[in-house]
Amino acid sequence: MTRDAETPAARQQRVWDRNAPGYDKQIGFFERVWFTGGREWLGERAHGRVLEVAVGTGRSLPHYRPGVVLTGIELSPAMLAIAQRRAADLGRPADLRQGDAERLPFADGTFDTVVCALSLCTIPHPAAAIAEMHRVLVPGGTLLLLDHIGSSWPPVRAAQWLLEQLTGRAAGEYFTRRQLPLVRAAGFAVEETERRKAGTIERVHARKPAA
């Protein structure tokens, strides 16, 4: 397949396969200074049968509580291989497999919690991914999201827009998206939200209605 004929998912897989070896070093800095405490926030709220969508290199694995039953999917085989090694090193039982966030390979109502960290900014069709998260959750299930979003400060948002003119084309990464409206449109009830760092970081805790 030529690059001109690539599907959006194939393009993102290629990008993340290429970036996998240096990802932990790169994202580690941003997690210390920008996303501070975000993965811990997710881990504290996850419960039961947990699906992490776009598990990446498994950086959230240390933060899940011992009682959860963990499944993860990742589009990139290179990222997934690192996550599998991390799970083994941690002694963390986890079913980690390749999969597409927009077409989750699970039956309706399979999970109590779905987590997605720092990934809806690059998933080609985030509304489709969030609809899939809704589908695989049990009624009353929990959705937990962490991502960078368009700033609430106009000068910062303008800079983000300029940056994503480059990153959108080069790596499929967008800085002015916001997931919260998509969460509501998918039918979730939002229970908790936080915006930080000039409104560029958002944490979302939502629930699929029980009825």
mmCIF file with all atom_site columns, C-alpha atoms in Angstrom:
data_model
loop_
_atom_site.group_PDB
_atom_site.id
_atom_site.type_symbol
_atom_site.label_atom_id
_atom_site.label_alt_id
_atom_site.label_comp_id
_atom_site.label_asym_id
_atom_site.label_entity_id
_atom_site.label_seq_id
_atom_site.pdbx_PDB_ins_code
_atom_site.Cartn_x
_atom_site.Cartn_y
_atom_site.Cartn_z
_atom_site.occupancy
_atom_site.B_iso_or_equiv
_atom_site.pdbx_formal_charge
_atom_site.auth_seq_id
_atom_site.auth_comp_id
_atom_site.auth_asym_id
_atom_site.auth_atom_id
_atom_site.pdbx_PDB_model_num
ATOM 1   C CA . MET A 1 1   ? 0.000   0.000   0.000  1.00 0.00 ? 1   MET A CA 1
ATOM 2   C CA . THR A 1 2   ? 1.378   3.431   -0.926 1.00 0.00 ? 2   THR A CA 1
ATOM 3   C CA . ARG A 1 3   ? 1.261   6.193   1.649  1.00 0.00 ? 3   ARG A CA 1
ATOM 4   C CA . ASP A 1 4   ? -1.259  8.054   -0.491 1.00 0.00 ? 4   ASP A CA 1
ATOM 5   C CA . ALA A 1 5   ? -3.556  5.012   -0.265 1.00 0.00 ? 5   ALA A CA 1
ATOM 6   C CA . GLU A 1 6   ? -3.094  4.417   3.483  1.00 0.00 ? 6   GLU A CA 1
ATOM 7   C CA . THR A 1 7   ? -6.141  4.306   5.707  1.00 0.00 ? 7   THR A CA 1
ATOM 8   C CA . PRO A 1 8   ? -6.037  6.680   8.694  1.00 0.00 ? 8   PRO A CA 1
ATOM 9   C CA . ALA A 1 9   ? -5.571  3.715   11.041 1.00 0.00 ? 9   ALA A CA 1
ATOM 10  C CA . ALA A 1 10  ? -2.692  2.315   8.970  1.00 0.00 ? 10  ALA A CA 1
ATOM 11  C CA . ARG A 1 11  ? -1.024  5.695   8.991  1.00 0.00 ? 11  ARG A CA 1
ATOM 12  C CA . GLN A 1 12  ? -1.280  5.982   12.769 1.00 0.00 ? 12  GLN A CA 1
ATOM 13  C CA . GLN A 1 13  ? 0.066   2.458   13.189 1.00 0.00 ? 13  GLN A CA 1
ATOM 14  C CA . ARG A 1 14  ? 3.068   3.358   11.049 1.00 0.00 ? 14  ARG A CA 1
ATOM 15  C CA . VAL A 1 15  ? 3.680   6.567   13.017 1.00 0.00 ? 15  VAL A CA 1
ATOM 16  C CA . TRP A 1 16  ? 3.519   4.827   16.397 1.00 0.00 ? 16  TRP A CA 1
ATOM 17  C CA . ASP A 1 17  ? 5.621   1.874   15.277 1.00 0.00 ? 17  ASP A CA 1
ATOM 18  C CA . ARG A 1 18  ? 8.299   4.370   14.265 1.00 0.00 ? 18  ARG A CA 1
ATOM 19  C CA . ASN A 1 19  ? 8.070   6.359   17.499 1.00 0.00 ? 19  ASN A CA 1
ATOM 20  C CA . ALA A 1 20  ? 7.815   3.411   19.905 1.00 0.00 ? 20  ALA A CA 1
ATOM 21  C CA . PRO A 1 21  ? 11.529  3.086   20.838 1.00 0.00 ? 21  PRO A CA 1
ATOM 22  C CA . GLY A 1 22  ? 11.780  6.679   22.076 1.00 0.00 ? 22  GLY A CA 1
ATOM 23  C CA . TYR A 1 23  ? 8.243   7.169   23.347 1.00 0.00 ? 23  TYR A CA 1
ATOM 24  C CA . ASP A 1 24  ? 8.817   6.518   27.048 1.00 0.00 ? 24  ASP A CA 1
ATOM 25  C CA . LYS A 1 25  ? 11.684  8.999   27.256 1.00 0.00 ? 25  LYS A CA 1
ATOM 26  C CA . GLN A 1 26  ? 9.728   11.656  25.377 1.00 0.00 ? 26  GLN A CA 1
ATOM 27  C CA . ILE A 1 27  ? 6.409   11.306  27.211 1.00 0.00 ? 27  ILE A CA 1
ATOM 28  C CA . GLY A 1 28  ? 8.063   10.892  30.607 1.00 0.00 ? 28  GLY A CA 1
ATOM 29  C CA . PHE A 1 29  ? 9.099   14.556  30.602 1.00 0.00 ? 29  PHE A CA 1
ATOM 30  C CA . PHE A 1 30  ? 5.600   15.762  29.682 1.00 0.00 ? 30  PHE A CA 1
ATOM 31  C CA . GLU A 1 31  ? 3.989   13.529  32.305 1.00 0.00 ? 31  GLU A CA 1
ATOM 32  C CA . ARG A 1 32  ? 6.169   15.108  34.978 1.00 0.00 ? 32  ARG A CA 1
ATOM 33  C CA . VAL A 1 33  ? 5.543   18.738  34.016 1.00 0.00 ? 33  VAL A CA 1
ATOM 34  C CA . TRP A 1 34  ? 2.250   18.798  32.082 1.00 0.00 ? 34  TRP A CA 1
ATOM 35  C CA . PHE A 1 35  ? 0.087   15.723  32.740 1.00 0.00 ? 35  PHE A CA 1
ATOM 36  C CA . THR A 1 36  ? 1.195   15.523  36.381 1.00 0.00 ? 36  THR A CA 1
ATOM 37  C CA . GLY A 1 37  ? -0.723  12.915  38.383 1.00 0.00 ? 37  GLY A CA 1
ATOM 38  C CA . GLY A 1 38  ? -3.035  12.057  35.508 1.00 0.00 ? 38  GLY A CA 1
ATOM 39  C CA . ARG A 1 39  ? -2.339  8.336   35.308 1.00 0.00 ? 39  ARG A CA 1
ATOM 40  C CA . GLU A 1 40  ? -2.634  8.024   39.081 1.00 0.00 ? 40  GLU A CA 1
ATOM 41  C CA . TRP A 1 41  ? -6.036  9.769   38.861 1.00 0.00 ? 41  TRP A CA 1
ATOM 42  C CA . LEU A 1 42  ? -7.182  7.179   36.313 1.00 0.00 ? 42  LEU A CA 1
ATOM 43  C CA . GLY A 1 43  ? -5.896  4.223   38.322 1.00 0.00 ? 43  GLY A CA 1
ATOM 44  C CA . GLU A 1 44  ? -7.621  5.333   41.506 1.00 0.00 ? 44  GLU A CA 1
ATOM 45  C CA . ARG A 1 45  ? -11.025 5.350   39.773 1.00 0.00 ? 45  ARG A CA 1
ATOM 46  C CA . ALA A 1 46  ? -10.751 2.222   37.625 1.00 0.00 ? 46  ALA A CA 1
ATOM 47  C CA . HIS A 1 47  ? -12.506 -0.860  39.000 1.00 0.00 ? 47  HIS A CA 1
ATOM 48  C CA . GLY A 1 48  ? -13.614 -4.361  38.076 1.00 0.00 ? 48  GLY A CA 1
ATOM 49  C CA . ARG A 1 49  ? -13.040 -5.534  34.524 1.00 0.00 ? 49  ARG A CA 1
ATOM 50  C CA . VAL A 1 50  ? -10.979 -2.722  33.008 1.00 0.00 ? 50  VAL A CA 1
ATOM 51  C CA . LEU A 1 51  ? -10.264 -2.053  29.339 1.00 0.00 ? 51  LEU A CA 1
ATOM 52  C CA . GLU A 1 52  ? -7.520  0.421   28.515 1.00 0.00 ? 52  GLU A CA 1
ATOM 53  C CA . VAL A 1 53  ? -7.957  1.661   24.961 1.00 0.00 ? 53  VAL A CA 1
ATOM 54  C CA . ALA A 1 54  ? -4.692  2.579   23.217 1.00 0.00 ? 54  ALA A CA 1
ATOM 55  C CA . VAL A 1 55  ? -2.586  1.186   26.055 1.00 0.00 ? 55  VAL A CA 1
ATOM 56  C CA . GLY A 1 56  ? 0.580   2.338   24.294 1.00 0.00 ? 56  GLY A CA 1
ATOM 57  C CA . THR A 1 57  ? 3.741   1.217   26.074 1.00 0.00 ? 57  THR A CA 1
ATOM 58  C CA . GLY A 1 58  ? 1.784   0.431   29.238 1.00 0.00 ? 58  GLY A CA 1
ATOM 59  C CA . ARG A 1 59  ? 2.652   3.518   31.254 1.00 0.00 ? 59  ARG A CA 1
ATOM 60  C CA . SER A 1 60  ? -0.641  3.305   33.175 1.00 0.00 ? 60  SER A CA 1
ATOM 61  C CA . LEU A 1 61  ? -0.062  -0.299  34.267 1.00 0.00 ? 61  LEU A CA 1
ATOM 62  C CA . PRO A 1 62  ? 1.686   0.505   37.573 1.00 0.00 ? 62  PRO A CA 1
ATOM 63  C CA . HIS A 1 63  ? -1.221  2.685   38.685 1.00 0.00 ? 63  HIS A CA 1
ATOM 64  C CA . TYR A 1 64  ? -4.082  0.179   38.565 1.00 0.00 ? 64  TYR A CA 1
ATOM 65  C CA . ARG A 1 65  ? -5.212  -1.302  41.858 1.00 0.00 ? 65  ARG A CA 1
ATOM 66  C CA . PRO A 1 66  ? -4.455  -4.987  42.483 1.00 0.00 ? 66  PRO A CA 1
ATOM 67  C CA . GLY A 1 67  ? -8.073  -6.153  42.225 1.00 0.00 ? 67  GLY A CA 1
ATOM 68  C CA . VAL A 1 68  ? -8.775  -5.066  38.654 1.00 0.00 ? 68  VAL A CA 1
ATOM 69  C CA . VAL A 1 69  ? -8.918  -7.537  35.761 1.00 0.00 ? 69  VAL A CA 1
ATOM 70  C CA . LEU A 1 70  ? -7.027  -5.696  33.044 1.00 0.00 ? 70  LEU A CA 1
ATOM 71  C CA . THR A 1 71  ? -7.349  -5.845  29.268 1.00 0.00 ? 71  THR A CA 1
ATOM 72  C CA . GLY A 1 72  ? -5.593  -3.481  26.890 1.00 0.00 ? 72  GLY A CA 1
ATOM 73  C CA . ILE A 1 73  ? -5.650  -2.886  23.166 1.00 0.00 ? 73  ILE A CA 1
ATOM 74  C CA . GLU A 1 74  ? -3.067  -1.041  21.085 1.00 0.00 ? 74  GLU A CA 1
ATOM 75  C CA . LEU A 1 75  ? -2.938  -0.354  17.349 1.00 0.00 ? 75  LEU A CA 1
ATOM 76  C CA . SER A 1 76  ? 0.872   -0.417  17.117 1.00 0.00 ? 76  SER A CA 1
ATOM 77  C CA . PRO A 1 77  ? 2.606   -3.805  17.471 1.00 0.00 ? 77  PRO A CA 1
ATOM 78  C CA . ALA A 1 78  ? 5.846   -2.042  18.432 1.00 0.00 ? 78  ALA A CA 1
ATOM 79  C CA . MET A 1 79  ? 4.162   -0.124  21.256 1.00 0.00 ? 79  MET A CA 1
ATOM 80  C CA . LEU A 1 80  ? 2.291   -3.252  22.328 1.00 0.00 ? 80  LEU A CA 1
ATOM 81  C CA . ALA A 1 81  ? 5.502   -5.269  22.632 1.00 0.00 ? 81  ALA A CA 1
ATOM 82  C CA . ILE A 1 82  ? 6.877   -2.701  25.094 1.00 0.00 ? 82  ILE A CA 1
ATOM 83  C CA . ALA A 1 83  ? 3.622   -2.793  27.100 1.00 0.00 ? 83  ALA A CA 1
ATOM 84  C CA . GLN A 1 84  ? 3.776   -6.585  27.286 1.00 0.00 ? 84  GLN A CA 1
ATOM 85  C CA . ARG A 1 85  ? 7.352   -6.457  28.588 1.00 0.00 ? 85  ARG A CA 1
ATOM 86  C CA . ARG A 1 86  ? 6.348   -3.827  31.136 1.00 0.00 ? 86  ARG A CA 1
ATOM 87  C CA . ALA A 1 87  ? 3.446   -5.951  32.379 1.00 0.00 ? 87  ALA A CA 1
ATOM 88  C CA . ALA A 1 88  ? 5.781   -8.946  32.753 1.00 0.00 ? 88  ALA A CA 1
ATOM 89  C CA . ASP A 1 89  ? 8.368   -6.863  34.620 1.00 0.00 ? 89  ASP A CA 1
ATOM 90  C CA . LEU A 1 90  ? 5.668   -5.562  36.979 1.00 0.00 ? 90  LEU A CA 1
ATOM 91  C CA . GLY A 1 91  ? 4.164   -9.010  37.511 1.00 0.00 ? 91  GLY A CA 1
ATOM 92  C CA . ARG A 1 92  ? 0.853   -7.506  36.386 1.00 0.00 ? 92  ARG A CA 1
ATOM 93  C CA . PRO A 1 93  ? -1.518  -10.032 34.768 1.00 0.00 ? 93  PRO A CA 1
ATOM 94  C CA . ALA A 1 94  ? -3.030  -8.354  31.724 1.00 0.00 ? 94  ALA A CA 1
ATOM 95  C CA . ASP A 1 95  ? -4.532  -9.409  28.418 1.00 0.00 ? 95  ASP A CA 1
ATOM 96  C CA . LEU A 1 96  ? -2.755  -7.016  26.028 1.00 0.00 ? 96  LEU A CA 1
ATOM 97  C CA . ARG A 1 97  ? -3.581  -7.403  22.352 1.00 0.00 ? 97  ARG A CA 1
ATOM 98  C CA . GLN A 1 98  ? -3.517  -5.531  19.071 1.00 0.00 ? 98  GLN A CA 1
ATOM 99  C CA . GLY A 1 99  ? -6.760  -3.753  18.197 1.00 0.00 ? 99  GLY A CA 1
ATOM 100 C CA . ASP A 1 100 ? -8.346  -0.626  16.769 1.00 0.00 ? 100 ASP A CA 1
ATOM 101 C CA . ALA A 1 101 ? -10.092 1.814   19.123 1.00 0.00 ? 101 ALA A CA 1
ATOM 102 C CA . GLU A 1 102 ? -12.711 2.509   16.459 1.00 0.00 ? 102 GLU A CA 1
ATOM 103 C CA . ARG A 1 103 ? -13.628 -1.188  16.152 1.00 0.00 ? 103 ARG A CA 1
ATOM 104 C CA . LEU A 1 104 ? -13.168 -2.764  19.572 1.00 0.00 ? 104 LEU A CA 1
ATOM 105 C CA . PRO A 1 105 ? -13.011 -6.587  19.371 1.00 0.00 ? 105 PRO A CA 1
ATOM 106 C CA . PHE A 1 106 ? -15.317 -7.175  22.354 1.00 0.00 ? 106 PHE A CA 1
ATOM 107 C CA . ALA A 1 107 ? -18.995 -7.921  22.894 1.00 0.00 ? 107 ALA A CA 1
ATOM 108 C CA . ASP A 1 108 ? -21.428 -5.341  24.195 1.00 0.00 ? 108 ASP A CA 1
ATOM 109 C CA . GLY A 1 109 ? -21.314 -4.840  27.950 1.00 0.00 ? 109 GLY A CA 1
ATOM 110 C CA . THR A 1 110 ? -17.990 -6.609  28.567 1.00 0.00 ? 110 THR A CA 1
ATOM 111 C CA . PHE A 1 111 ? -16.261 -4.130  30.899 1.00 0.00 ? 111 PHE A CA 1
ATOM 112 C CA . ASP A 1 112 ? -16.955 -2.248  34.126 1.00 0.00 ? 112 ASP A CA 1
ATOM 113 C CA . THR A 1 113 ? -14.434 0.510   33.324 1.00 0.00 ? 113 THR A CA 1
ATOM 114 C CA . VAL A 1 114 ? -12.939 1.857   30.099 1.00 0.00 ? 114 VAL A CA 1
ATOM 115 C CA . VAL A 1 115 ? -9.817  4.022   30.308 1.00 0.00 ? 115 VAL A CA 1
ATOM 116 C CA . CYS A 1 116 ? -8.157  6.058   27.567 1.00 0.00 ? 116 CYS A CA 1
ATOM 117 C CA . ALA A 1 117 ? -5.081  8.165   28.314 1.00 0.00 ? 117 ALA A CA 1
ATOM 118 C CA . LEU A 1 118 ? -3.428  10.650  25.955 1.00 0.00 ? 118 LEU A CA 1
ATOM 119 C CA . SER A 1 119 ? -4.727  8.950   22.826 1.00 0.00 ? 119 SER A CA 1
ATOM 120 C CA . LEU A 1 120 ? -7.960  10.548  21.589 1.00 0.00 ? 120 LEU A CA 1
ATOM 121 C CA . CYS A 1 121 ? -5.756  13.377  20.314 1.00 0.00 ? 121 CYS A CA 1
ATOM 122 C CA . THR A 1 122 ? -4.426  10.979  17.654 1.00 0.00 ? 122 THR A CA 1
ATOM 123 C CA . ILE A 1 123 ? -7.230  8.468   17.060 1.00 0.00 ? 123 ILE A CA 1
ATOM 124 C CA . PRO A 1 124 ? -8.507  9.404   13.577 1.00 0.00 ? 124 PRO A CA 1
ATOM 125 C CA . HIS A 1 125 ? -12.224 9.434   14.480 1.00 0.00 ? 125 HIS A CA 1
ATOM 126 C CA . PRO A 1 126 ? -12.547 10.084  18.232 1.00 0.00 ? 126 PRO A CA 1
ATOM 127 C CA . ALA A 1 127 ? -16.357 10.104  18.174 1.00 0.00 ? 127 ALA A CA 1
ATOM 128 C CA . ALA A 1 128 ? -16.331 6.570   16.765 1.00 0.00 ? 128 ALA A CA 1
ATOM 129 C CA . ALA A 1 129 ? -13.889 5.446   19.449 1.00 0.00 ? 129 ALA A CA 1
ATOM 130 C CA . ILE A 1 130 ? -15.986 6.942   22.255 1.00 0.00 ? 130 ILE A CA 1
ATOM 131 C CA . ALA A 1 131 ? -19.121 5.295   20.832 1.00 0.00 ? 131 ALA A CA 1
ATOM 132 C CA . GLU A 1 132 ? -17.272 1.969   20.953 1.00 0.00 ? 132 GLU A CA 1
ATOM 133 C CA . MET A 1 133 ? -16.250 2.611   24.563 1.00 0.00 ? 133 MET A CA 1
ATOM 134 C CA . HIS A 1 134 ? -19.908 3.196   25.394 1.00 0.00 ? 134 HIS A CA 1
ATOM 135 C CA . ARG A 1 135 ? -20.905 -0.033  23.643 1.00 0.00 ? 135 ARG A CA 1
ATOM 136 C CA . VAL A 1 136 ? -18.471 -2.314  25.494 1.00 0.00 ? 136 VAL A CA 1
ATOM 137 C CA . LEU A 1 137 ? -19.287 -0.908  28.938 1.00 0.00 ? 137 LEU A CA 1
ATOM 138 C CA . VAL A 1 138 ? -21.890 -2.519  31.150 1.00 0.00 ? 138 VAL A CA 1
ATOM 139 C CA . PRO A 1 139 ? -24.896 -0.340  32.044 1.00 0.00 ? 139 PRO A CA 1
ATOM 140 C CA . GLY A 1 140 ? -23.665 1.855   34.883 1.00 0.00 ? 140 GLY A CA 1
ATOM 141 C CA . GLY A 1 141 ? -20.035 1.380   33.763 1.00 0.00 ? 141 GLY A CA 1
ATOM 142 C CA . THR A 1 142 ? -17.309 3.986   34.168 1.00 0.00 ? 142 THR A CA 1
ATOM 143 C CA . LEU A 1 143 ? -15.463 5.939   31.469 1.00 0.00 ? 143 LEU A CA 1
ATOM 144 C CA . LEU A 1 144 ? -12.150 7.619   32.405 1.00 0.00 ? 144 LEU A CA 1
ATOM 145 C CA . LEU A 1 145 ? -10.307 9.916   29.997 1.00 0.00 ? 145 LEU A CA 1
ATOM 146 C CA . LEU A 1 146 ? -7.116  11.949  30.203 1.00 0.00 ? 146 LEU A CA 1
ATOM 147 C CA . ASP A 1 147 ? -5.936  14.079  27.283 1.00 0.00 ? 147 ASP A CA 1
ATOM 148 C CA . HIS A 1 148 ? -4.579  17.393  26.114 1.00 0.00 ? 148 HIS A CA 1
ATOM 149 C CA . ILE A 1 149 ? -7.217  19.657  24.589 1.00 0.00 ? 149 ILE A CA 1
ATOM 150 C CA . GLY A 1 150 ? -7.673  23.127  23.161 1.00 0.00 ? 150 GLY A CA 1
ATOM 151 C CA . SER A 1 151 ? -6.766  25.721  25.790 1.00 0.00 ? 151 SER A CA 1
ATOM 152 C CA . SER A 1 152 ? -9.332  27.941  27.454 1.00 0.00 ? 152 SER A CA 1
ATOM 153 C CA . TRP A 1 153 ? -6.867  30.833  26.949 1.00 0.00 ? 153 TRP A CA 1
ATOM 154 C CA . PRO A 1 154 ? -7.214  32.258  23.396 1.00 0.00 ? 154 PRO A CA 1
ATOM 155 C CA . PRO A 1 155 ? -3.483  33.039  22.869 1.00 0.00 ? 155 PRO A CA 1
ATOM 156 C CA . VAL A 1 156 ? -2.499  29.505  23.913 1.00 0.00 ? 156 VAL A CA 1
ATOM 157 C CA . ARG A 1 157 ? -5.239  27.983  21.766 1.00 0.00 ? 157 ARG A CA 1
ATOM 158 C CA . ALA A 1 158 ? -4.015  30.000  18.770 1.00 0.00 ? 158 ALA A CA 1
ATOM 159 C CA . ALA A 1 159 ? -0.515  28.601  19.277 1.00 0.00 ? 159 ALA A CA 1
ATOM 160 C CA . GLN A 1 160 ? -1.948  25.083  19.544 1.00 0.00 ? 160 GLN A CA 1
ATOM 161 C CA . TRP A 1 161 ? -3.817  25.584  16.282 1.00 0.00 ? 161 TRP A CA 1
ATOM 162 C CA . LEU A 1 162 ? -0.650  26.668  14.528 1.00 0.00 ? 162 LEU A CA 1
ATOM 163 C CA . LEU A 1 163 ? 1.280   23.701  15.931 1.00 0.00 ? 163 LEU A CA 1
ATOM 164 C CA . GLU A 1 164 ? -1.303  21.167  14.819 1.00 0.00 ? 164 GLU A CA 1
ATOM 165 C CA . GLN A 1 165 ? -1.073  22.401  11.228 1.00 0.00 ? 165 GLN A CA 1
ATOM 166 C CA . LEU A 1 166 ? 2.281   20.598  11.313 1.00 0.00 ? 166 LEU A CA 1
ATOM 167 C CA . THR A 1 167 ? 1.597   17.718  13.696 1.00 0.00 ? 167 THR A CA 1
ATOM 168 C CA . GLY A 1 168 ? -1.770  16.864  12.149 1.00 0.00 ? 168 GLY A CA 1
ATOM 169 C CA . ARG A 1 169 ? -0.194  16.268  8.763  1.00 0.00 ? 169 ARG A CA 1
ATOM 170 C CA . ALA A 1 170 ? 3.024   14.701  10.024 1.00 0.00 ? 170 ALA A CA 1
ATOM 171 C CA . ALA A 1 171 ? 1.748   12.462  12.832 1.00 0.00 ? 171 ALA A CA 1
ATOM 172 C CA . GLY A 1 172 ? -2.035  12.754  13.041 1.00 0.00 ? 172 GLY A CA 1
ATOM 173 C CA . GLU A 1 173 ? -1.817  14.565  16.389 1.00 0.00 ? 173 GLU A CA 1
ATOM 174 C CA . TYR A 1 174 ? -4.229  17.383  17.218 1.00 0.00 ? 174 TYR A CA 1
ATOM 175 C CA . PHE A 1 175 ? -4.062  19.918  20.030 1.00 0.00 ? 175 PHE A CA 1
ATOM 176 C CA . THR A 1 176 ? -7.401  21.733  19.751 1.00 0.00 ? 176 THR A CA 1
ATOM 177 C CA . ARG A 1 177 ? -9.736  18.745  20.055 1.00 0.00 ? 177 ARG A CA 1
ATOM 178 C CA . ARG A 1 178 ? -11.969 18.430  23.090 1.00 0.00 ? 178 ARG A CA 1
ATOM 179 C CA . GLN A 1 179 ? -13.447 15.083  24.055 1.00 0.00 ? 179 GLN A CA 1
ATOM 180 C CA . LEU A 1 180 ? -16.077 16.202  26.582 1.00 0.00 ? 180 LEU A CA 1
ATOM 181 C CA . PRO A 1 181 ? -18.767 17.151  24.002 1.00 0.00 ? 181 PRO A CA 1
ATOM 182 C CA . LEU A 1 182 ? -18.232 13.789  22.278 1.00 0.00 ? 182 LEU A CA 1
ATOM 183 C CA . VAL A 1 183 ? -18.642 11.986  25.597 1.00 0.00 ? 183 VAL A CA 1
ATOM 184 C CA . ARG A 1 184 ? -21.970 13.700  26.192 1.00 0.00 ? 184 ARG A CA 1
ATOM 185 C CA . ALA A 1 185 ? -23.109 13.095  22.608 1.00 0.00 ? 185 ALA A CA 1
ATOM 186 C CA . ALA A 1 186 ? -22.360 9.368   22.992 1.00 0.00 ? 186 ALA A CA 1
ATOM 187 C CA . GLY A 1 187 ? -24.872 9.167   25.850 1.00 0.00 ? 187 GLY A CA 1
ATOM 188 C CA . PHE A 1 188 ? -22.611 9.287   28.891 1.00 0.00 ? 188 PHE A CA 1
ATOM 189 C CA . ALA A 1 189 ? -23.525 11.131  32.086 1.00 0.00 ? 189 ALA A CA 1
ATOM 190 C CA . VAL A 1 190 ? -20.533 13.237  33.139 1.00 0.00 ? 190 VAL A CA 1
ATOM 191 C CA . GLU A 1 191 ? -19.778 12.935  36.845 1.00 0.00 ? 191 GLU A CA 1
ATOM 192 C CA . GLU A 1 192 ? -16.454 14.741  37.221 1.00 0.00 ? 192 GLU A CA 1
ATOM 193 C CA . THR A 1 193 ? -14.238 16.937  35.048 1.00 0.00 ? 193 THR A CA 1
ATOM 194 C CA . GLU A 1 194 ? -11.045 18.887  35.657 1.00 0.00 ? 194 GLU A CA 1
ATOM 195 C CA . ARG A 1 195 ? -9.162  21.271  33.382 1.00 0.00 ? 195 ARG A CA 1
ATOM 196 C CA . ARG A 1 196 ? -5.550  22.163  34.207 1.00 0.00 ? 196 ARG A CA 1
ATOM 197 C CA . LYS A 1 197 ? -2.492  23.917  32.798 1.00 0.00 ? 197 LYS A CA 1
ATOM 198 C CA . ALA A 1 198 ? -4.252  26.890  31.164 1.00 0.00 ? 198 ALA A CA 1
ATOM 199 C CA . GLY A 1 199 ? -7.118  24.586  30.277 1.00 0.00 ? 199 GLY A CA 1
ATOM 200 C CA . THR A 1 200 ? -4.932  22.406  28.041 1.00 0.00 ? 200 THR A CA 1
ATOM 201 C CA . ILE A 1 201 ? -5.358  19.207  30.080 1.00 0.00 ? 201 ILE A CA 1
ATOM 202 C CA . GLU A 1 202 ? -8.707  17.613  30.841 1.00 0.00 ? 202 GLU A CA 1
ATOM 203 C CA . ARG A 1 203 ? -9.688  14.669  33.002 1.00 0.00 ? 203 ARG A CA 1
ATOM 204 C CA . VAL A 1 204 ? -13.161 13.213  32.473 1.00 0.00 ? 204 VAL A CA 1
ATOM 205 C CA . HIS A 1 205 ? -15.022 10.750  34.708 1.00 0.00 ? 205 HIS A CA 1
ATOM 206 C CA . ALA A 1 206 ? -18.350 9.714   33.158 1.00 0.00 ? 206 ALA A CA 1
ATOM 207 C CA . ARG A 1 207 ? -20.862 6.910   33.497 1.00 0.00 ? 207 ARG A CA 1
ATOM 208 C CA . LYS A 1 208 ? -22.959 4.924   31.042 1.00 0.00 ? 208 LYS A CA 1
ATOM 209 C CA . PRO A 1 209 ? -26.551 5.206   32.252 1.00 0.00 ? 209 PRO A CA 1
ATOM 210 C CA . ALA A 1 210 ? -27.796 2.116   34.061 1.00 0.00 ? 210 ALA A CA 1
ATOM 211 C CA . ALA A 1 211 ? -31.198 2.105   32.369 1.00 0.00 ? 211 ALA A CA 1
#
